[in-house]
mmCIF file of C-alpha atoms in Angstrom:
data_model
loop_
_atom_site.group_PDB
_atom_site.id
_atom_site.type_symbol
_atom_site.label_atom_id
_atom_site.label_comp_id
_atom_site.label_asym_id
_atom_site.label_seq_id
_atom_site.Cartn_x
_atom_site.Cartn_y
_atom_site.Cartn_z
ATOM 1 C CA MET K 1 45.565 -47.024 -25.877
ATOM 2 C CA SER K 2 43.794 -45.852 -22.489
ATOM 3 C CA ARG K 3 41.580 -48.267 -20.437
ATOM 4 C CA LYS K 4 38.107 -47.245 -19.253
ATOM 5 C CA ARG K 5 37.698 -47.460 -15.349
ATOM 6 C CA PRO K 6 34.866 -51.352 -14.995
ATOM 7 C CA THR K 7 31.622 -50.135 -13.098
ATOM 8 C CA VAL K 8 30.036 -52.441 -10.695
ATOM 9 C CA ALA K 9 28.186 -53.335 -13.656
ATOM 10 C CA ASP K 10 30.407 -53.848 -15.808
ATOM 11 C CA LEU K 11 32.272 -56.709 -13.628
ATOM 12 C CA ARG K 12 28.763 -58.420 -12.966
ATOM 13 C CA ALA K 13 28.342 -58.337 -16.773
ATOM 14 C CA MET K 14 31.852 -60.102 -17.531
ATOM 15 C CA LYS K 15 30.954 -62.715 -14.853
ATOM 16 C CA GLY K 16 31.898 -65.815 -16.279
ATOM 17 C CA LYS K 17 32.956 -64.472 -19.228
ATOM 18 C CA ARG K 18 36.557 -64.226 -18.876
ATOM 19 C CA GLN K 19 39.068 -64.275 -15.165
ATOM 20 C CA LEU K 20 40.164 -60.866 -14.466
ATOM 21 C CA THR K 21 42.586 -60.166 -12.279
ATOM 22 C CA MET K 22 43.677 -58.594 -8.954
ATOM 23 C CA LEU K 23 46.714 -57.583 -7.031
ATOM 24 C CA ARG K 24 46.878 -56.250 -3.127
ATOM 25 C CA VAL K 25 49.310 -53.733 -4.169
ATOM 26 C CA LEU K 26 50.728 -50.736 -0.693
ATOM 27 C CA ASN K 27 52.067 -48.257 -2.549
ATOM 28 C CA LEU K 28 51.916 -45.257 -6.084
ATOM 29 C CA ASP K 29 54.729 -47.477 -7.977
ATOM 30 C CA GLU K 30 53.190 -50.241 -7.240
ATOM 31 C CA ALA K 31 49.762 -49.297 -8.486
ATOM 32 C CA GLN K 32 51.147 -47.427 -11.207
ATOM 33 C CA ALA K 33 53.044 -50.495 -12.177
ATOM 34 C CA ALA K 34 49.778 -52.635 -12.068
ATOM 35 C CA GLU K 35 48.023 -50.130 -14.128
ATOM 36 C CA ARG K 36 50.452 -50.347 -16.648
ATOM 37 C CA ALA K 37 50.931 -54.335 -16.586
ATOM 38 C CA GLY K 38 46.475 -54.111 -17.287
ATOM 39 C CA VAL K 39 45.854 -54.974 -14.378
ATOM 40 C CA ASP K 40 41.724 -55.180 -13.410
ATOM 41 C CA ILE K 41 41.400 -54.619 -10.105
ATOM 42 C CA VAL K 42 43.505 -53.576 -6.951
ATOM 43 C CA SER K 43 43.114 -53.972 -3.287
ATOM 44 C CA VAL K 44 44.941 -51.165 -1.746
ATOM 45 C CA PRO K 45 45.356 -49.572 1.906
ATOM 46 C CA PRO K 46 42.438 -46.477 2.592
ATOM 47 C CA GLU K 47 45.330 -44.312 2.987
ATOM 48 C CA LEU K 48 46.275 -45.252 -0.743
ATOM 49 C CA VAL K 49 43.539 -44.013 -2.068
ATOM 50 C CA LEU K 50 42.705 -40.705 0.070
ATOM 51 C CA ASN K 51 46.558 -40.037 -1.950
ATOM 52 C CA PRO K 52 45.558 -37.013 -4.260
ATOM 53 C CA GLU K 53 48.030 -38.541 -6.116
ATOM 54 C CA TYR K 54 46.100 -41.620 -7.140
ATOM 55 C CA ARG K 55 44.028 -42.021 -9.957
ATOM 56 C CA ASP K 56 47.136 -40.143 -11.826
ATOM 57 C CA ALA K 57 48.758 -43.338 -11.334
ATOM 58 C CA ALA K 58 45.948 -45.961 -11.273
ATOM 59 C CA PRO K 59 43.031 -43.932 -13.738
ATOM 60 C CA SER K 60 41.652 -47.037 -14.781
ATOM 61 C CA LEU K 61 42.332 -49.479 -11.960
ATOM 62 C CA PHE K 62 38.821 -50.713 -10.350
ATOM 63 C CA THR K 63 40.235 -49.708 -6.859
ATOM 64 C CA MET K 64 38.932 -51.482 -3.553
ATOM 65 C CA PRO K 65 40.309 -50.424 -0.253
ATOM 66 C CA GLY K 66 40.184 -52.374 3.290
ATOM 67 C CA GLU K 67 40.872 -53.253 7.267
ATOM 68 C CA ASN K 68 40.258 -55.652 9.166
ATOM 69 C CA PHE K 69 37.386 -54.835 10.903
ATOM 70 C CA PHE K 70 38.259 -54.682 14.073
ATOM 71 C CA GLU K 71 40.231 -51.070 12.780
ATOM 72 C CA ILE K 72 37.080 -49.553 12.037
ATOM 73 C CA GLY K 73 34.760 -50.406 14.375
ATOM 74 C CA THR K 74 30.569 -50.687 14.076
ATOM 75 C CA ALA K 75 28.530 -50.242 11.819
ATOM 76 C CA ASP K 76 27.971 -46.613 12.001
ATOM 77 C CA ASP K 77 31.712 -46.091 11.844
ATOM 78 C CA PHE K 78 31.426 -48.417 8.502
ATOM 79 C CA VAL K 79 30.098 -46.371 6.969
ATOM 80 C CA ARG K 80 31.690 -43.657 7.896
ATOM 81 C CA TRP K 81 34.699 -44.534 6.756
ATOM 82 C CA ALA K 82 33.471 -45.954 3.189
ATOM 83 C CA PHE K 83 31.883 -42.416 2.236
ATOM 84 C CA ARG K 84 35.420 -40.317 2.371
ATOM 85 C CA LEU K 85 37.047 -43.359 0.648
ATOM 86 C CA TYR K 86 34.511 -43.762 -1.700
ATOM 87 C CA LYS K 87 34.534 -39.573 -2.130
ATOM 88 C CA ALA K 88 38.198 -40.285 -2.771
ATOM 89 C CA SER K 89 37.409 -42.519 -6.180
ATOM 90 C CA ALA K 90 37.115 -45.685 -4.974
ATOM 91 C CA ASP K 91 35.244 -48.200 -6.651
ATOM 92 C CA ALA K 92 34.088 -50.727 -4.073
ATOM 93 C CA VAL K 93 35.143 -50.841 -0.205
ATOM 94 C CA TYR K 94 36.441 -54.535 1.402
ATOM 95 C CA CYS K 95 34.412 -55.439 4.621
ATOM 96 C CA SER K 96 35.543 -59.178 6.577
ATOM 97 C CA ALA K 97 32.656 -57.375 9.350
ATOM 98 C CA GLY K 98 29.493 -59.097 10.167
ATOM 99 C CA TYR K 99 26.734 -58.982 7.562
ATOM 100 C CA ALA K 100 24.695 -56.584 9.016
ATOM 101 C CA THR K 101 28.053 -54.136 8.663
ATOM 102 C CA ILE K 102 27.520 -55.109 5.197
ATOM 103 C CA LYS K 103 23.987 -54.513 4.582
ATOM 104 C CA ARG K 104 24.122 -51.064 5.899
ATOM 105 C CA MET K 105 26.987 -49.641 3.738
ATOM 106 C CA ALA K 106 24.817 -51.572 0.999
ATOM 107 C CA ASP K 107 21.618 -50.036 2.224
ATOM 108 C CA ASP K 108 23.839 -46.145 1.578
ATOM 109 C CA ALA K 109 24.402 -47.560 -1.802
ATOM 110 C CA ILE K 110 28.318 -49.018 -1.123
ATOM 111 C CA PRO K 111 29.190 -51.458 -3.191
ATOM 112 C CA VAL K 112 30.717 -53.683 -0.538
ATOM 113 C CA ILE K 113 33.329 -56.757 -1.345
ATOM 114 C CA GLY K 114 32.620 -59.555 1.474
ATOM 115 C CA HIS K 115 35.524 -62.689 2.643
ATOM 116 C CA VAL K 116 34.420 -66.644 3.087
ATOM 117 C CA GLY K 117 36.524 -69.773 3.426
ATOM 118 C CA LEU K 118 40.079 -68.756 5.244
ATOM 119 C CA ILE K 119 39.382 -65.194 6.554
ATOM 120 C CA PRO K 120 42.686 -64.060 8.747
ATOM 121 C CA SER K 121 40.401 -61.971 10.439
ATOM 122 C CA ARG K 122 38.693 -64.940 11.980
ATOM 123 C CA ALA K 123 40.532 -68.087 11.325
ATOM 124 C CA THR K 124 40.085 -69.050 14.977
ATOM 125 C CA TRP K 125 36.773 -69.743 14.031
ATOM 126 C CA THR K 126 37.748 -71.733 10.798
ATOM 127 C CA GLY K 127 40.758 -74.148 12.998
ATOM 128 C CA GLY K 128 43.077 -71.463 12.138
ATOM 129 C CA PHE K 129 45.331 -70.629 8.949
ATOM 130 C CA LYS K 130 44.308 -73.781 6.358
ATOM 131 C CA ALA K 131 41.922 -74.588 3.552
ATOM 132 C CA VAL K 132 38.410 -73.939 4.661
ATOM 133 C CA GLY K 133 35.240 -76.204 2.596
ATOM 134 C CA LYS K 134 37.157 -79.533 2.203
ATOM 135 C CA THR K 135 34.146 -81.294 4.036
ATOM 136 C CA ALA K 136 30.091 -81.003 2.613
ATOM 137 C CA ASP K 137 29.712 -80.021 5.624
ATOM 138 C CA THR K 138 31.911 -77.247 5.589
ATOM 139 C CA ALA K 139 31.632 -76.105 2.085
ATOM 140 C CA LEU K 140 27.663 -76.036 1.891
ATOM 141 C CA GLN K 141 29.072 -73.496 5.666
ATOM 142 C CA VAL K 142 31.430 -71.251 2.745
ATOM 143 C CA PHE K 143 27.854 -71.356 0.345
ATOM 144 C CA GLU K 144 25.531 -70.298 2.736
ATOM 145 C CA ALA K 145 27.801 -67.470 3.745
ATOM 146 C CA VAL K 146 28.478 -66.503 0.603
ATOM 147 C CA LYS K 147 24.019 -67.071 0.276
ATOM 148 C CA GLN K 148 24.032 -64.226 3.350
ATOM 149 C CA LEU K 149 26.040 -62.132 1.394
ATOM 150 C CA GLU K 150 24.206 -61.638 -1.330
ATOM 151 C CA ALA K 151 21.362 -61.603 0.956
ATOM 152 C CA ALA K 152 23.082 -57.992 2.785
ATOM 153 C CA GLY K 153 23.934 -56.748 -0.603
ATOM 154 C CA ALA K 154 26.948 -57.345 -1.334
ATOM 155 C CA VAL K 155 27.982 -57.061 -4.839
ATOM 156 C CA GLY K 156 31.363 -59.701 -4.671
ATOM 157 C CA ALA K 157 33.114 -61.429 -2.641
ATOM 158 C CA GLU K 158 36.896 -63.193 -1.614
ATOM 159 C CA ILE K 159 37.515 -66.565 -1.284
ATOM 160 C CA GLU K 160 39.903 -67.164 0.019
ATOM 161 C CA VAL K 161 41.781 -71.320 -0.020
ATOM 162 C CA VAL K 162 38.725 -73.065 -0.769
ATOM 163 C CA PRO K 163 38.810 -76.817 -2.855
ATOM 164 C CA VAL K 164 38.857 -75.373 -6.108
ATOM 165 C CA GLU K 165 35.271 -77.593 -6.875
ATOM 166 C CA VAL K 166 33.731 -75.758 -4.151
ATOM 167 C CA ALA K 167 34.539 -72.456 -5.563
ATOM 168 C CA LYS K 168 33.773 -72.923 -9.297
ATOM 169 C CA ALA K 169 30.222 -75.099 -8.229
ATOM 170 C CA ILE K 170 29.562 -72.094 -5.561
ATOM 171 C CA SER K 171 30.746 -69.408 -8.434
ATOM 172 C CA GLU K 172 28.785 -70.939 -10.724
ATOM 173 C CA ARG K 173 25.674 -69.992 -8.060
ATOM 174 C CA THR K 174 26.105 -66.373 -7.171
ATOM 175 C CA SER K 175 25.159 -63.256 -8.957
ATOM 176 C CA LEU K 176 28.577 -62.522 -6.457
ATOM 177 C CA ILE K 177 31.968 -61.107 -8.194
ATOM 178 C CA MET K 178 34.271 -64.261 -7.020
ATOM 179 C CA LEU K 179 37.575 -62.832 -6.277
ATOM 180 C CA SER K 180 39.748 -66.344 -5.697
ATOM 181 C CA MET K 181 42.705 -66.747 -3.631
ATOM 182 C CA GLY K 182 43.824 -70.186 -3.679
ATOM 183 C CA ALA K 183 40.454 -70.971 -5.100
ATOM 184 C CA GLY K 184 40.808 -71.872 -8.708
ATOM 185 C CA THR K 185 39.642 -70.264 -12.222
ATOM 186 C CA GLY K 186 36.139 -71.232 -11.419
ATOM 187 C CA CYS K 187 35.515 -67.873 -9.351
ATOM 188 C CA ASP K 188 35.543 -64.806 -11.542
ATOM 189 C CA ALA K 189 39.614 -63.043 -10.576
ATOM 190 C CA GLN K 190 42.484 -64.174 -9.908
ATOM 191 C CA TYR K 191 43.881 -62.675 -7.088
ATOM 192 C CA LEU K 192 47.509 -62.397 -5.357
ATOM 193 C CA PHE K 193 49.154 -60.397 -3.487
ATOM 194 C CA ALA K 194 52.194 -57.447 -4.982
ATOM 195 C CA ASP K 195 55.144 -58.443 -2.696
ATOM 196 C CA ASP K 196 54.429 -62.317 -3.265
ATOM 197 C CA ILE K 197 54.192 -61.684 -6.885
ATOM 198 C CA LEU K 198 57.578 -58.948 -6.599
ATOM 199 C CA GLY K 199 59.771 -62.178 -4.505
ATOM 200 C CA GLN K 200 59.728 -59.183 -1.521
ATOM 201 C CA ASN K 201 57.691 -61.781 1.016
ATOM 202 C CA ARG K 202 60.877 -63.206 3.294
ATOM 203 C CA GLY K 203 58.202 -65.418 4.972
ATOM 204 C CA HIS K 204 56.101 -68.011 4.623
ATOM 205 C CA MET K 205 54.888 -67.978 1.576
ATOM 206 C CA PRO K 206 51.108 -69.416 0.881
ATOM 207 C CA ARG K 207 50.744 -72.051 -1.595
ATOM 208 C CA HIS K 208 48.584 -70.098 -3.597
ATOM 209 C CA SER K 209 51.705 -67.351 -4.964
ATOM 210 C CA LYS K 210 53.863 -67.160 -7.025
ATOM 211 C CA VAL K 211 56.682 -65.126 -7.127
ATOM 212 C CA TYR K 212 57.884 -63.762 -10.615
ATOM 213 C CA ARG K 213 61.098 -61.613 -9.469
ATOM 214 C CA ASN K 214 63.465 -61.256 -6.585
ATOM 215 C CA PHE K 215 63.558 -58.317 -5.149
ATOM 216 C CA ALA K 216 64.412 -59.611 -1.450
ATOM 217 C CA ALA K 217 67.645 -59.888 -3.168
ATOM 218 C CA GLU K 218 67.661 -57.035 -5.324
ATOM 219 C CA TYR K 219 66.542 -54.943 -2.157
ATOM 220 C CA ASP K 220 69.515 -57.054 -0.294
ATOM 221 C CA ARG K 221 71.914 -55.318 -3.037
ATOM 222 C CA LEU K 222 70.833 -52.436 -2.194
ATOM 223 C CA GLN K 223 71.362 -52.056 1.090
ATOM 224 C CA ALA K 224 74.941 -53.150 0.991
ATOM 225 C CA GLU K 225 75.162 -50.938 -1.796
ATOM 226 C CA ARG K 226 73.749 -48.201 0.651
ATOM 227 C CA VAL K 227 76.067 -49.363 3.775
ATOM 228 C CA ALA K 228 79.815 -49.361 1.439
ATOM 229 C CA ALA K 229 78.678 -45.558 0.621
ATOM 230 C CA PHE K 230 78.106 -44.821 4.110
ATOM 231 C CA SER K 231 81.497 -46.129 5.018
ATOM 232 C CA GLU K 232 83.192 -44.733 2.081
ATOM 233 C CA TYR K 233 81.660 -41.150 3.377
ATOM 234 C CA VAL K 234 82.406 -41.871 6.846
ATOM 235 C CA ALA K 235 86.313 -42.614 5.960
ATOM 236 C CA ASP K 236 86.582 -39.695 3.815
ATOM 237 C CA VAL K 237 85.293 -37.695 6.501
ATOM 238 C CA ASN K 238 87.956 -38.536 8.886
ATOM 239 C CA SER K 239 90.863 -38.997 6.149
ATOM 240 C CA GLY K 240 90.498 -35.106 5.302
ATOM 241 C CA ALA K 241 89.549 -36.122 2.049
ATOM 242 C CA TYR K 242 85.595 -34.508 2.378
ATOM 243 C CA PRO K 243 84.862 -31.680 1.275
ATOM 244 C CA GLU K 244 86.910 -30.733 -1.611
ATOM 245 C CA ASP K 245 87.499 -27.770 -2.737
ATOM 246 C CA ARG K 246 84.816 -28.403 -5.580
ATOM 247 C CA HIS K 247 82.560 -28.964 -2.649
ATOM 248 C CA ILE K 248 82.068 -25.785 -0.672
ATOM 249 C CA VAL K 249 82.102 -21.883 -1.340
ATOM 250 C CA HIS K 250 84.801 -18.999 -0.715
ATOM 251 C CA MET K 251 84.453 -15.441 -0.321
ATOM 252 C CA GLU K 252 86.306 -12.630 -2.166
ATOM 253 C CA PRO K 253 89.653 -11.522 -0.634
ATOM 254 C CA ALA K 254 88.358 -8.089 -0.148
ATOM 255 C CA GLU K 255 85.401 -8.574 1.278
ATOM 256 C CA LEU K 256 87.388 -11.469 3.645
ATOM 257 C CA SER K 257 89.131 -8.936 4.630
ATOM 258 C CA LEU K 258 86.596 -6.725 5.815
ATOM 259 C CA PHE K 259 84.328 -9.095 7.532
ATOM 260 C CA MET K 260 87.738 -10.577 9.677
ATOM 261 C CA LYS K 261 88.329 -6.599 10.656
ATOM 262 C CA ARG K 262 85.373 -5.542 11.845
ATOM 263 C CA VAL K 263 84.669 -9.505 13.661
ATOM 264 C CA ASP K 264 87.915 -9.196 15.555
ATOM 265 C CA ALA K 265 86.757 -5.260 16.168
ATOM 266 C CA ARG K 266 83.836 -7.017 17.966
ATOM 267 C CA SER K 267 85.767 -9.805 19.821
#
């Protein structure tokens, strides 16, 4: 049974009623798998939603492309960037730039998802890659950031590595769709990276991540098989085992004789 792609209004109506699922996916295979698995929301690289095959792979995924603010530029640059993505079937755009930039897009009816808590592109302001909002003062700063996003016209916000108690209290006091990355179930959606779920990430695993498969081991196995196959090919060429007669084409003897006479005459 096919699913209907949710709208912003649909997501707002679901706030507080059930936990939505969200993934960061990087390619068509992952997007198609998310579609078939029943995931609700995906974050994607902009080039993926611009791929004309994207909606064939993921017809019902609420799709949110995004890049770090310093990759895009000024507020006007963001608007041009967002229009192109919206035209290509994006349902919202992620933006970690300032409130004025978010308001600039919202004023032009672009649904915008902001970011609070640990914001990787701005982590220097909160002490690096660690939890944000563990004191009353810093928790209030997260709350105030959410209220600033509301005022700017955002429709939602990723809330990353904030204490669960703080995230729940904030989510209950905002109209924004709150996307939890390591901030607990008091928000509206749970957000993980496909790389972590699939076990593709060979680096640091965040506390909030959960590994369901070991694709890294499978890639290692495939790479070993790749090397073995290439090595066998090299050995076959060196030994004369390749090519065999079945790999080549022969000329009819009469045509070959005629060809040889003509080519010798020109030599």
